[in-house]
Tab-separated table of C-alpha atoms and ligand atoms in Angstrom:
chain	number	residue	atom	x	y	z
A	1	MET	CA	-125.206	-153.529	92.971
A	2	GLU	CA	-121.799	-154.872	94.539
A	3	ARG	CA	-122.491	-157.899	97.001
A	4	TYR	CA	-119.624	-157.747	99.407
A	5	LYS	CA	-118.537	-160.773	101.245
A	6	ASN	CA	-117.143	-161.889	104.823
A	7	TYR	CA	-113.616	-162.616	105.092
A	8	ILE	CA	-112.976	-165.904	106.995
A	9	GLY	CA	-110.035	-167.947	107.182
A	10	GLY	CA	-108.291	-165.871	104.364
A	11	GLU	CA	-111.380	-166.391	101.970
A	12	TRP	CA	-113.933	-163.876	100.906
A	13	VAL	CA	-117.234	-165.746	101.363
A	14	ASP	CA	-120.898	-165.295	101.135
A	15	PRO	CA	-123.099	-165.427	104.211
A	16	VAL	CA	-124.286	-169.056	105.029
A	17	GLY	CA	-127.974	-168.000	105.081
A	18	GLY	CA	-127.604	-165.848	101.955
A	19	GLU	CA	-128.983	-162.710	103.268
A	20	TYR	CA	-127.611	-159.202	102.772
A	21	PHE	CA	-128.370	-155.677	104.037
A	22	GLU	CA	-128.161	-152.075	102.278
A	23	ASP	CA	-125.632	-149.679	103.156
A	24	ARG	CA	-126.952	-146.251	102.204
A	25	ASN	CA	-125.408	-142.776	102.245
A	26	PRO	CA	-127.008	-140.769	105.149
A	27	ALA	CA	-126.404	-137.462	103.231
A	28	ASP	CA	-128.488	-138.858	100.268
A	29	THR	CA	-130.347	-141.941	101.079
A	30	ARG	CA	-131.014	-142.364	97.318
A	31	GLU	CA	-127.537	-143.638	96.921
A	32	LEU	CA	-127.105	-147.363	97.640
A	33	ILE	CA	-123.495	-148.061	98.456
A	34	GLY	CA	-123.558	-151.761	98.645
A	35	LEU	CA	-125.038	-154.872	100.049
A	36	PHE	CA	-123.166	-156.648	102.915
A	37	PRO	CA	-123.749	-160.109	104.549
A	38	LYS	CA	-126.411	-160.229	107.466
A	39	SER	CA	-124.256	-163.093	109.178
A	40	SER	CA	-125.841	-165.504	111.544
A	41	ARG	CA	-124.540	-167.855	114.330
A	42	GLU	CA	-123.207	-170.351	111.299
A	43	ASP	CA	-120.987	-167.707	109.886
A	44	VAL	CA	-119.678	-166.878	113.560
A	45	ASP	CA	-119.081	-170.552	114.013
A	46	LYS	CA	-116.882	-170.652	110.887
A	47	ALA	CA	-115.087	-167.469	111.872
A	48	VAL	CA	-114.306	-168.685	115.214
A	49	ALA	CA	-112.989	-172.084	113.851
A	50	ALA	CA	-110.719	-170.098	111.567
A	51	ALA	CA	-109.423	-167.738	114.287
A	52	ARG	CA	-108.674	-170.647	116.587
A	53	GLU	CA	-106.782	-172.481	114.032
A	54	ALA	CA	-104.765	-169.318	112.954
A	55	TYR	CA	-104.005	-168.755	116.792
A	56	LYS	CA	-101.865	-171.813	116.956
A	57	LYS	CA	-99.364	-170.406	114.772
A	58	TRP	CA	-99.794	-166.713	114.929
A	59	ARG	CA	-99.092	-166.795	118.805
A	60	LEU	CA	-95.608	-168.248	117.905
A	61	VAL	CA	-94.648	-165.579	115.181
A	62	PRO	CA	-92.074	-163.328	116.808
A	63	PRO	CA	-93.677	-160.086	117.767
A	64	PRO	CA	-91.216	-158.036	115.545
A	65	LYS	CA	-92.350	-160.147	112.577
A	66	ARG	CA	-96.094	-159.645	113.385
A	67	ALA	CA	-95.226	-155.746	113.598
A	68	GLU	CA	-93.488	-155.702	110.066
A	69	ILE	CA	-97.051	-156.553	108.643
A	70	LEU	CA	-98.676	-153.958	110.681
A	71	TYR	CA	-96.159	-151.400	109.596
A	72	ARG	CA	-96.977	-152.391	105.964
A	73	VAL	CA	-100.635	-151.907	106.665
A	74	ALA	CA	-100.081	-148.326	108.064
A	75	GLN	CA	-97.906	-147.527	105.131
A	76	ARG	CA	-100.483	-148.864	102.428
A	77	LEU	CA	-103.323	-146.803	104.277
A	78	VAL	CA	-101.177	-143.747	103.860
A	79	GLU	CA	-101.575	-144.367	100.062
A	80	LEU	CA	-105.108	-145.257	100.178
A	81	LYS	CA	-106.219	-142.399	102.464
A	82	GLU	CA	-107.931	-140.241	100.163
A	83	THR	CA	-109.944	-143.102	98.611
A	84	ILE	CA	-110.995	-144.639	101.797
A	85	ALA	CA	-111.974	-141.125	103.163
A	86	ARG	CA	-114.161	-140.428	100.209
A	87	ASP	CA	-116.052	-143.738	100.792
A	88	MET	CA	-116.132	-143.045	104.364
A	89	THR	CA	-117.948	-139.852	103.956
A	90	ARG	CA	-120.389	-141.511	101.509
A	91	GLU	CA	-121.355	-144.109	104.207
A	92	ASN	CA	-120.842	-142.168	107.422
A	93	GLY	CA	-121.759	-138.698	106.388
A	94	LYS	CA	-118.938	-136.774	108.247
A	95	ILE	CA	-117.109	-134.333	106.242
A	96	LEU	CA	-113.919	-135.120	104.157
A	97	GLU	CA	-111.611	-133.342	106.252
A	98	GLU	CA	-112.863	-135.468	109.287
A	99	THR	CA	-112.842	-138.912	107.381
A	100	ARG	CA	-109.324	-138.133	106.369
A	101	GLY	CA	-108.586	-137.701	109.963
A	102	ASP	CA	-110.301	-140.888	110.983
A	103	VAL	CA	-108.012	-142.830	108.520
A	104	GLN	CA	-105.023	-140.795	109.745
A	105	GLU	CA	-105.779	-141.981	113.226
A	106	ALA	CA	-105.536	-145.673	112.122
A	107	ILE	CA	-102.288	-144.856	110.242
A	108	ASP	CA	-100.848	-143.414	113.653
A	109	MET	CA	-102.194	-146.170	115.558
A	110	GLY	CA	-100.491	-148.672	113.133
A	111	PHE	CA	-97.198	-147.057	113.287
A	112	PHE	CA	-97.244	-146.614	117.073
A	113	ILE	CA	-98.402	-150.349	117.604
A	114	ALA	CA	-95.817	-151.666	114.979
A	115	GLY	CA	-93.091	-150.174	117.182
A	116	GLU	CA	-94.393	-152.269	120.110
A	117	GLY	CA	-93.372	-155.291	118.114
A	118	ARG	CA	-89.767	-154.456	119.266
A	119	ARG	CA	-90.860	-153.507	122.699
A	120	LEU	CA	-93.802	-155.542	124.232
A	121	HIS	CA	-91.693	-154.703	127.471
A	122	GLY	CA	-92.132	-156.937	130.448
A	123	TYR	CA	-90.043	-156.702	133.673
A	124	THR	CA	-87.508	-158.162	135.803
A	125	THR	CA	-87.358	-158.058	139.370
A	126	THR	CA	-85.572	-159.709	142.405
A	127	SER	CA	-86.180	-162.965	144.015
A	128	GLU	CA	-86.465	-163.565	147.678
A	129	LEU	CA	-84.196	-166.667	147.297
A	130	PRO	CA	-80.716	-167.073	146.112
A	131	ASP	CA	-79.829	-168.420	142.645
A	132	LYS	CA	-83.280	-167.604	141.341
A	133	MET	CA	-84.473	-165.199	138.942
A	134	ALA	CA	-87.949	-163.702	138.544
A	135	PHE	CA	-89.513	-161.653	135.582
A	136	CYS	CA	-92.936	-160.926	133.872
A	137	ILE	CA	-93.500	-161.390	130.263
A	138	ARG	CA	-96.747	-160.503	128.197
A	139	VAL	CA	-98.644	-163.511	126.380
A	140	PRO	CA	-101.458	-163.468	124.094
A	141	VAL	CA	-105.031	-164.273	125.285
A	142	GLY	CA	-106.650	-166.023	122.185
A	143	VAL	CA	-109.263	-164.805	120.056
A	144	ALA	CA	-110.417	-161.342	120.105
A	145	VAL	CA	-113.906	-160.060	119.143
A	146	VAL	CA	-113.692	-156.540	118.157
A	147	ILE	CA	-117.155	-154.639	117.768
A	148	THR	CA	-117.267	-151.250	117.006
A	149	ALA	CA	-119.462	-148.221	116.401
A	150	TRP	CA	-119.971	-146.271	113.094
A	151	ASN	CA	-118.950	-142.746	114.110
A	152	PHE	CA	-115.121	-143.582	113.867
A	153	PRO	CA	-115.249	-146.642	111.316
A	154	MET	CA	-111.526	-147.009	110.968
A	155	ALA	CA	-110.072	-145.220	113.778
A	156	VAL	CA	-111.640	-147.071	116.472
A	157	PRO	CA	-111.333	-150.668	114.938
A	158	SER	CA	-107.559	-149.795	114.652
A	159	TRP	CA	-107.063	-149.044	118.359
A	160	LYS	CA	-108.262	-152.698	118.906
A	161	ILE	CA	-107.050	-154.606	115.984
A	162	PHE	CA	-103.564	-153.621	115.694
A	163	PRO	CA	-102.895	-154.193	119.370
A	164	ALA	CA	-104.632	-157.464	119.489
A	165	LEU	CA	-102.577	-158.663	116.759
A	166	VAL	CA	-99.178	-157.373	117.791
A	167	CYS	CA	-99.814	-159.204	121.104
A	168	GLY	CA	-100.153	-162.556	119.235
A	169	ASN	CA	-103.983	-162.846	119.380
A	170	THR	CA	-106.173	-163.608	116.360
A	171	VAL	CA	-109.268	-161.518	115.733
A	172	ILE	CA	-112.967	-161.525	114.442
A	173	PHE	CA	-113.956	-157.999	113.518
A	174	LYS	CA	-117.872	-157.351	113.508
A	175	PRO	CA	-118.067	-153.766	112.391
A	176	SER	CA	-121.122	-151.456	112.602
A	177	GLU	CA	-123.834	-152.283	110.017
A	178	GLU	CA	-123.678	-148.458	109.268
A	179	THR	CA	-120.271	-148.623	108.033
A	180	PRO	CA	-119.421	-151.959	106.565
A	181	LEU	CA	-117.527	-150.504	103.391
A	182	THR	CA	-114.714	-148.899	105.565
A	183	ALA	CA	-114.340	-152.129	107.350
A	184	HIS	CA	-114.191	-154.074	104.123
A	185	HIS	CA	-111.321	-151.618	103.070
A	186	PHE	CA	-109.454	-151.982	106.084
A	187	VAL	CA	-109.484	-155.709	106.246
A	188	LYS	CA	-108.366	-155.874	102.543
A	189	VAL	CA	-105.287	-154.035	103.430
A	190	PHE	CA	-104.350	-156.348	105.901
A	191	GLU	CA	-104.907	-159.258	103.358
A	192	GLU	CA	-102.911	-157.353	100.579
A	193	CYS	CA	-100.036	-156.759	103.311
A	194	GLY	CA	-99.571	-160.543	104.039
A	195	LEU	CA	-101.325	-161.095	107.200
A	196	PRO	CA	-101.827	-164.954	107.260
A	197	PRO	CA	-105.314	-166.476	106.821
A	198	GLY	CA	-107.410	-166.650	109.855
A	199	VAL	CA	-105.621	-164.205	111.773
A	200	LEU	CA	-108.104	-161.261	111.085
A	201	ASN	CA	-111.636	-162.257	110.087
A	202	LEU	CA	-114.442	-159.907	109.030
A	203	VAL	CA	-117.983	-160.923	109.985
A	204	HIS	CA	-120.513	-158.183	108.817
A	205	GLY	CA	-124.113	-158.102	110.407
A	206	PHE	CA	-126.071	-156.824	113.267
A	207	GLY	CA	-125.642	-157.031	117.062
A	208	PRO	CA	-128.482	-159.248	118.182
A	209	GLU	CA	-127.349	-161.835	115.822
A	210	ALA	CA	-123.808	-161.928	114.666
A	211	GLY	CA	-122.675	-159.683	117.515
A	212	GLN	CA	-124.350	-161.765	120.131
A	213	ALA	CA	-123.212	-165.084	118.669
A	214	LEU	CA	-119.503	-163.829	118.759
A	215	CYS	CA	-119.735	-162.838	122.436
A	216	GLU	CA	-121.522	-165.956	123.349
A	217	HIS	CA	-119.232	-168.380	121.548
A	218	PRO	CA	-117.128	-170.489	123.781
A	219	GLY	CA	-114.135	-170.223	121.418
A	220	THR	CA	-113.904	-166.394	121.778
A	221	ASP	CA	-111.637	-165.030	124.774
A	222	ILE	CA	-111.663	-161.090	124.523
A	223	LEU	CA	-114.669	-158.927	123.880
A	224	ALA	CA	-113.571	-155.518	122.976
A	225	PHE	CA	-116.518	-153.151	122.386
A	226	THR	CA	-117.187	-149.406	121.639
A	227	GLY	CA	-120.681	-148.359	121.425
A	228	SER	CA	-123.628	-147.454	123.694
A	229	THR	CA	-123.582	-148.069	127.582
A	230	GLU	CA	-126.788	-150.245	127.079
A	231	VAL	CA	-125.140	-152.470	124.611
A	232	GLY	CA	-121.858	-152.535	126.593
A	233	ARG	CA	-123.845	-153.761	129.688
A	234	LEU	CA	-125.287	-156.687	127.989
A	235	ILE	CA	-121.919	-157.539	126.456
A	236	ALA	CA	-120.482	-157.469	129.988
A	237	GLU	CA	-123.141	-159.718	131.233
A	238	ILE	CA	-122.431	-162.220	128.352
A	239	GLY	CA	-118.823	-161.868	128.935
A	240	ALA	CA	-119.282	-162.488	132.851
A	241	ARG	CA	-121.112	-165.780	132.099
A	242	GLY	CA	-118.330	-167.138	129.596
A	243	HIS	CA	-115.470	-165.954	131.896
A	244	LYS	CA	-114.303	-163.705	128.926
A	245	ARG	CA	-112.196	-160.469	129.259
A	246	VAL	CA	-114.397	-157.603	128.486
A	247	SER	CA	-113.186	-154.222	127.385
A	248	LEU	CA	-115.900	-151.447	127.202
A	249	GLU	CA	-115.742	-147.826	125.790
A	250	MET	CA	-119.226	-146.382	126.100
A	251	GLY	CA	-121.127	-143.308	126.358
A	252	GLY	CA	-120.294	-139.840	127.328
A	253	LYS	CA	-121.820	-136.360	128.439
A	254	ASN	CA	-118.684	-134.458	128.183
A	255	PRO	CA	-118.465	-131.064	129.937
A	256	ILE	CA	-116.523	-127.869	128.936
A	257	ILE	CA	-116.015	-125.281	131.799
A	258	ILE	CA	-115.598	-121.861	130.743
A	259	MET	CA	-114.188	-119.619	133.530
A	260	ASP	CA	-114.615	-115.790	133.953
A	261	ASP	CA	-110.881	-115.534	133.206
A	262	ALA	CA	-110.989	-117.560	130.140
A	263	ASP	CA	-109.873	-116.304	126.605
A	264	LEU	CA	-113.491	-116.033	125.234
A	265	ASP	CA	-112.639	-116.179	121.590
A	266	LEU	CA	-110.813	-119.455	121.969
A	267	ALA	CA	-113.381	-120.957	124.241
A	268	VAL	CA	-116.144	-120.167	121.652
A	269	GLN	CA	-114.201	-121.556	118.835
A	270	GLY	CA	-113.359	-124.734	120.849
A	271	CYS	CA	-116.737	-125.383	121.989
A	272	VAL	CA	-118.207	-125.021	118.293
A	273	TRP	CA	-115.805	-127.788	117.190
A	274	GLY	CA	-116.214	-129.880	120.366
A	275	ALA	CA	-120.028	-129.939	120.140
A	276	PHE	CA	-120.699	-129.745	116.520
A	277	GLY	CA	-117.602	-131.793	114.885
A	278	THR	CA	-118.948	-134.982	113.543
A	279	SER	CA	-122.427	-133.453	114.308
A	280	GLY	CA	-122.055	-134.185	117.922
A	281	GLN	CA	-121.633	-137.978	117.096
A	282	ARG	CA	-118.501	-138.549	119.128
A	283	CYS	CA	-118.314	-140.153	122.446
A	284	THR	CA	-116.090	-137.165	123.201
A	285	ALA	CA	-118.439	-134.668	122.129
A	286	ALA	CA	-119.004	-131.604	124.102
A	287	SER	CA	-122.569	-131.765	125.150
A	288	ARG	CA	-122.651	-129.505	128.407
A	289	LEU	CA	-121.079	-126.028	128.254
A	290	ILE	CA	-120.647	-124.903	131.894
A	291	VAL	CA	-120.293	-121.193	131.671
A	292	HIS	CA	-119.427	-118.643	134.539
A	293	LYS	CA	-122.150	-116.131	135.024
A	294	ALA	CA	-119.865	-113.121	134.740
A	295	VAL	CA	-119.383	-114.175	130.962
A	296	TYR	CA	-122.448	-116.038	130.189
A	297	THR	CA	-124.344	-113.741	128.087
A	298	LYS	CA	-121.144	-112.794	126.111
A	299	PHE	CA	-120.151	-116.335	125.597
A	300	LEU	CA	-123.637	-117.474	124.708
A	301	ASP	CA	-124.348	-114.769	122.146
A	302	ALA	CA	-120.950	-115.496	120.361
A	303	PHE	CA	-121.664	-119.180	120.519
A	304	VAL	CA	-125.057	-119.181	119.363
A	305	GLU	CA	-124.186	-116.797	116.412
A	306	ARG	CA	-121.361	-119.375	115.106
A	307	ALA	CA	-123.633	-122.322	115.768
A	308	LYS	CA	-126.181	-120.668	113.414
A	309	ALA	CA	-123.521	-119.871	110.798
A	310	LEU	CA	-122.510	-123.509	110.381
A	311	ARG	CA	-122.832	-124.871	106.903
A	312	VAL	CA	-124.644	-128.155	107.000
A	313	GLY	CA	-124.638	-130.407	104.068
A	314	ASN	CA	-122.989	-133.073	102.258
A	315	GLY	CA	-119.645	-134.010	103.546
A	316	LEU	CA	-118.032	-134.340	99.866
A	317	ASP	CA	-118.668	-130.661	99.379
A	318	PRO	CA	-115.621	-128.914	100.826
A	319	GLN	CA	-117.793	-125.891	101.848
A	320	THR	CA	-119.648	-128.201	104.285
A	321	GLN	CA	-118.636	-127.927	107.995
A	322	MET	CA	-121.283	-130.443	109.483
A	323	GLY	CA	-122.496	-133.395	107.974
A	324	PRO	CA	-125.860	-135.432	108.343
A	325	ILE	CA	-126.883	-137.639	111.249
A	326	ILE	CA	-126.168	-141.285	110.785
A	327	ASN	CA	-129.862	-142.811	110.360
A	328	GLU	CA	-133.625	-141.913	110.847
A	329	ALA	CA	-133.606	-143.757	114.379
A	330	GLN	CA	-130.884	-141.544	115.702
A	331	LEU	CA	-132.625	-138.344	114.211
A	332	ARG	CA	-135.717	-139.314	115.844
A	333	LYS	CA	-133.815	-139.688	119.019
A	334	ILE	CA	-132.567	-136.179	118.794
A	335	GLU	CA	-135.976	-134.932	118.148
A	336	HIS	CA	-137.377	-136.680	121.121
A	337	TYR	CA	-134.652	-134.832	123.449
A	338	VAL	CA	-135.237	-131.525	121.874
A	339	GLU	CA	-138.928	-131.783	122.688
A	340	LEU	CA	-138.081	-132.979	126.066
A	341	GLY	CA	-135.606	-130.017	126.626
A	342	LYS	CA	-138.439	-127.514	125.554
A	343	GLN	CA	-140.799	-129.173	128.051
A	344	GLU	CA	-138.145	-129.160	130.773
A	345	GLY	CA	-138.162	-125.326	130.383
A	346	ALA	CA	-134.650	-125.063	128.624
A	347	ARG	CA	-134.497	-122.037	126.571
A	348	LEU	CA	-133.908	-123.141	122.792
A	349	MET	CA	-131.714	-120.514	121.240
A	350	CYS	CA	-131.064	-121.863	117.804
A	351	GLY	CA	-131.888	-125.058	115.723
A	352	GLY	CA	-134.384	-127.692	116.988
A	353	TYR	CA	-135.448	-128.649	113.654
A	354	ARG	CA	-134.607	-130.960	110.581
A	355	LEU	CA	-133.059	-129.428	107.486
A	356	THR	CA	-135.008	-130.227	104.494
A	357	ASP	CA	-134.096	-127.443	101.942
A	358	GLY	CA	-133.132	-128.827	98.286
A	359	ASP	CA	-131.205	-132.090	98.310
A	360	LEU	CA	-131.077	-132.153	102.143
A	361	LYS	CA	-134.550	-133.683	102.118
A	362	TYR	CA	-132.835	-136.792	100.974
A	363	GLY	CA	-130.550	-137.102	104.157
A	364	TYR	CA	-130.816	-137.263	107.770
A	365	PHE	CA	-129.922	-133.315	108.385
A	366	TYR	CA	-130.461	-131.661	111.537
A	367	ALA	CA	-129.666	-127.870	112.545
A	368	PRO	CA	-127.008	-127.217	115.148
A	369	THR	CA	-129.045	-126.951	118.314
A	370	VAL	CA	-128.071	-124.957	121.485
A	371	PHE	CA	-130.312	-124.888	124.731
A	372	ALA	CA	-129.511	-122.137	127.299
A	373	ASP	CA	-130.311	-121.781	130.867
A	374	VAL	CA	-130.180	-125.653	131.266
A	375	HIS	CA	-130.611	-127.118	134.718
A	376	PRO	CA	-128.011	-129.695	135.399
A	377	SER	CA	-130.716	-132.285	136.310
A	378	MET	CA	-132.813	-131.856	133.306
A	379	LYS	CA	-132.499	-135.031	131.042
A	380	ILE	CA	-131.107	-133.146	128.079
A	381	ALA	CA	-128.091	-132.311	130.564
A	382	GLN	CA	-127.921	-136.099	131.858
A	383	ASP	CA	-128.329	-138.357	128.785
A	384	GLU	CA	-126.049	-138.842	125.817
A	385	ILE	CA	-127.959	-137.425	122.957
A	386	PHE	CA	-125.254	-138.096	120.103
A	387	GLY	CA	-126.228	-135.375	117.926
A	388	PRO	CA	-125.793	-131.652	117.491
A	389	VAL	CA	-127.444	-130.562	120.325
A	390	VAL	CA	-125.700	-128.592	123.281
A	391	CYS	CA	-126.719	-127.456	126.816
A	392	VAL	CA	-125.478	-124.250	128.213
A	393	ILE	CA	-125.489	-124.210	131.950
A	394	PRO	CA	-124.611	-121.171	134.190
A	395	PHE	CA	-122.518	-121.315	137.338
A	396	GLU	CA	-120.931	-118.930	139.952
A	397	THR	CA	-117.878	-120.823	141.547
A	398	LEU	CA	-115.403	-123.369	140.257
A	399	ASP	CA	-116.562	-125.647	142.932
A	400	GLU	CA	-120.091	-125.631	141.576
A	401	ALA	CA	-118.805	-126.098	138.145
A	402	ILE	CA	-117.041	-129.078	138.881
A	403	GLU	CA	-119.998	-130.543	140.806
A	404	ILE	CA	-122.201	-130.014	137.600
A	405	ALA	CA	-119.495	-131.693	135.536
A	406	ASN	CA	-119.333	-134.565	137.694
A	407	GLY	CA	-123.070	-134.896	138.293
A	408	VAL	CA	-123.759	-137.309	135.346
A	409	ARG	CA	-123.341	-141.223	135.128
A	410	TYR	CA	-120.424	-140.854	132.549
A	411	GLY	CA	-116.947	-139.913	132.830
A	412	LEU	CA	-115.050	-139.779	129.464
A	413	SER	CA	-113.682	-136.387	128.308
A	414	SER	CA	-113.642	-132.971	130.092
A	415	ALA	CA	-112.202	-129.547	129.563
A	416	ILE	CA	-111.690	-126.229	131.004
A	417	TYR	CA	-110.843	-122.855	129.593
A	418	THR	CA	-109.105	-120.662	131.973
A	419	ARG	CA	-106.031	-118.461	132.330
A	420	ASP	CA	-105.528	-119.203	135.909
A	421	VAL	CA	-103.114	-122.045	136.627
A	422	ARG	CA	-104.830	-122.709	139.981
A	423	ASN	CA	-108.373	-123.347	138.201
A	424	ALA	CA	-106.728	-125.578	135.680
A	425	MET	CA	-105.012	-127.714	138.367
A	426	VAL	CA	-108.063	-128.107	140.377
A	427	ALA	CA	-109.969	-129.359	137.285
A	428	ILE	CA	-107.184	-131.713	136.602
A	429	ARG	CA	-107.538	-133.155	139.901
A	430	ASP	CA	-111.399	-132.964	140.546
A	431	LEU	CA	-112.894	-133.676	137.228
A	432	GLN	CA	-114.189	-137.372	137.099
A	433	ALA	CA	-113.182	-138.234	133.456
A	434	GLY	CA	-110.481	-140.279	131.821
A	435	ILE	CA	-109.511	-137.278	129.866
A	436	THR	CA	-109.108	-133.632	130.907
A	437	TYR	CA	-108.103	-130.829	128.474
A	438	ILE	CA	-107.033	-127.245	129.418
A	439	ASN	CA	-107.733	-124.717	126.847
A	440	ALA	CA	-108.822	-127.150	124.323
A	441	PRO	CA	-112.031	-128.794	123.478
A	442	SER	CA	-113.257	-132.259	124.817
A	443	ILE	CA	-112.417	-133.995	121.463
A	444	GLY	CA	-109.138	-134.734	119.592
A	445	ALA	CA	-107.474	-137.427	121.784
A	446	GLU	CA	-103.972	-138.685	120.565
A	447	ILE	CA	-103.386	-142.288	120.045
A	448	HIS	CA	-100.408	-142.577	122.252
A	449	LEU	CA	-102.027	-141.600	125.292
A	450	PRO	CA	-104.520	-143.882	127.026
A	451	PHE	CA	-108.236	-143.404	125.935
A	452	GLY	CA	-111.367	-144.168	128.162
A	453	GLY	CA	-113.483	-143.214	130.904
A	454	VAL	CA	-114.708	-143.667	134.341
A	455	LYS	CA	-118.067	-144.405	135.865
A	456	GLN	CA	-120.531	-145.878	133.328
A	457	THR	CA	-118.376	-144.906	130.458
A	458	GLY	CA	-115.875	-147.860	130.857
A	459	ASN	CA	-114.988	-150.808	132.708
A	460	GLY	CA	-111.492	-149.895	133.868
A	461	HIS	CA	-109.706	-150.370	130.721
A	462	ARG	CA	-107.787	-147.939	128.392
A	463	GLU	CA	-107.273	-147.955	124.614
A	464	GLY	CA	-104.498	-146.036	122.946
A	465	GLY	CA	-101.251	-145.507	124.683
A	466	THR	CA	-99.246	-148.658	125.666
A	467	GLN	CA	-101.907	-149.309	128.306
A	468	VAL	CA	-104.227	-150.881	125.574
A	469	LEU	CA	-101.658	-153.688	125.521
A	470	ASP	CA	-103.072	-154.657	128.940
A	471	ILE	CA	-106.424	-155.663	127.279
A	472	PHE	CA	-104.910	-157.804	124.709
A	473	SER	CA	-102.277	-159.736	126.582
A	474	GLU	CA	-101.986	-161.692	129.879
A	475	TRP	CA	-99.072	-161.179	132.252
A	476	LYS	CA	-97.194	-164.207	133.064
A	477	ALA	CA	-94.730	-164.249	136.138
A	478	VAL	CA	-91.707	-166.544	135.316
A	479	TYR	CA	-89.421	-167.860	138.030
A	480	VAL	CA	-86.043	-169.420	137.104
A	481	ASP	CA	-84.399	-171.432	139.864
A	482	TYR	CA	-80.933	-172.344	139.062
A	483	SER	CA	-79.587	-173.507	142.615
A	484	GLY	CA	-80.017	-177.014	141.638
A	485	ARG	CA	-82.031	-177.893	144.955
A	486	LEU	CA	-85.415	-177.664	146.360
A	487	GLN	CA	-85.775	-174.099	147.554
A	488	ARG	CA	-88.970	-172.968	149.253
A	489	ALA	CA	-90.386	-169.635	149.091
A	490	GLN	CA	-90.244	-167.346	152.316
A	491	ILE	CA	-93.940	-168.288	153.110
A	492	ASP	CA	-93.297	-171.882	153.032
A	493	THR	CA	-90.361	-171.860	155.346
A	494	GLU	CA	-90.404	-171.033	159.141
A	495	ARG	CA	-87.028	-169.440	159.116
A	496	LEU	CA	-85.588	-166.705	157.012
A	497	VAL	CA	-83.490	-167.978	154.085
A	498	LYS	CA	-79.944	-166.714	154.698
A	499	LEU	CA	-77.697	-166.093	151.667
A	500	GLY	CA	-75.583	-169.152	150.705
A	501	ASP	CA	-77.851	-171.309	152.967
B	601	UN1	C1	-115.189	-141.818	119.608
B	601	UN1	O1	-115.963	-140.931	119.592
B	601	UN1	O2	-115.638	-142.854	119.704
B	601	UN1	O3	-110.858	-137.934	120.908
B	601	UN1	C2	-113.737	-141.640	119.624
B	601	UN1	C3	-111.583	-137.785	119.694
B	601	UN1	C4	-111.250	-138.924	118.553
B	601	UN1	C5	-111.770	-140.173	119.168
B	601	UN1	C6	-113.234	-140.237	119.395
B	601	UN1	N1	-109.779	-138.951	118.622
B	601	UN1	O4	-112.525	-137.211	119.762
């Protein structure tokens, strides 16, 4: 069985402690994919030293030159897309169509951010003094730690790694222990495309060991994280103690509102994709369908029929529409919430059990599950479950629907199906979320728009778009005085400075 390595300072190295963990296929746990380094504080020390050393030179490489490498990475990913997607399906479980999309998202991000190498716009402005010029530029921050979840093993790391690099930072990437092979492939492409040693380092392992050591290390400057709100809070606490910049992208409990004037067929299709795409394991997944009473029964019947008909299985089989759950712990969490939903009095319309027929018994499969007549205050309507479990909640007025939609601690994505422009505009104005879709499901954000959430989903940062550059660069204000004499700024003189004085 192949033992994979960490990538530190341009070398593929074994973990100092010599320990490894297993990467298994969640669709068939008999398949061991590989053994990956269980890194410790010592490995982290080495990676930080390498990243700090490389930073000295990388920050001085002109951004268009940095970007040329990133552009080549994106091009190479185009060639490797199918191979990587297949491996990603093996370790993550999601269907091939979706893992291709995951790689595609990284390709898009690579090309988009490579373009920034020739932009990275600052801006100029006026000065209050004569013969003086003022402008602002972006400067790199230092060493960025990238810690990511397993559900988008390449797309989400790409949202952080490409922008961090184009801005002139060096990076240490600690991928999820559930999807280390995709991370390995990704980093190998950077190596192959000529990224200098130490600029991107890969440290495999677990959060409480490698992850925590990276966050606490005095040699790291940015902590960029995607994952649960609980872990995000811990990272923010560590970051605050170390005066680090922390960017968090965390949980969601995303609503789709279906108005009485909606195109119901379209809404049903969108909700099936939004709720059960990636087996509901997206931070943008639709987990609350808030449906107008006038169309409630009609919508529910059609939606449940579609949910029941979904073909669940191994993601490599082209017939499969929904893959497995990532692991046993996550499956248990889903079971716990389904039990809770029943106890809370929600009406279980379909699903609510593991799938164990034939070869499915070797994987972590769960049936698409729909709860109807859910009260907005129930735990199943409040907590992020991260699985194929969706709550259907009735309402009478748009105001009420928006109140329900906003009545959770998260605020990532949101959507409304309506044919009335007024309803759409009110939803855009009033939904507390970083993303609002009109007549489309809550998933499927495009990389060139800002991505992130409000309330406990985020901490004010946005990935994607050019907004992501604000995570990975500092603004520097520059004043150039060409008057040849001491000029004091207006606040430092009693009189107003006269032109030509
Ligand atoms: C995530 O689940 O962490 O908008 C990201 C979407 C995808 C990204 C999801 N483009 O659904």
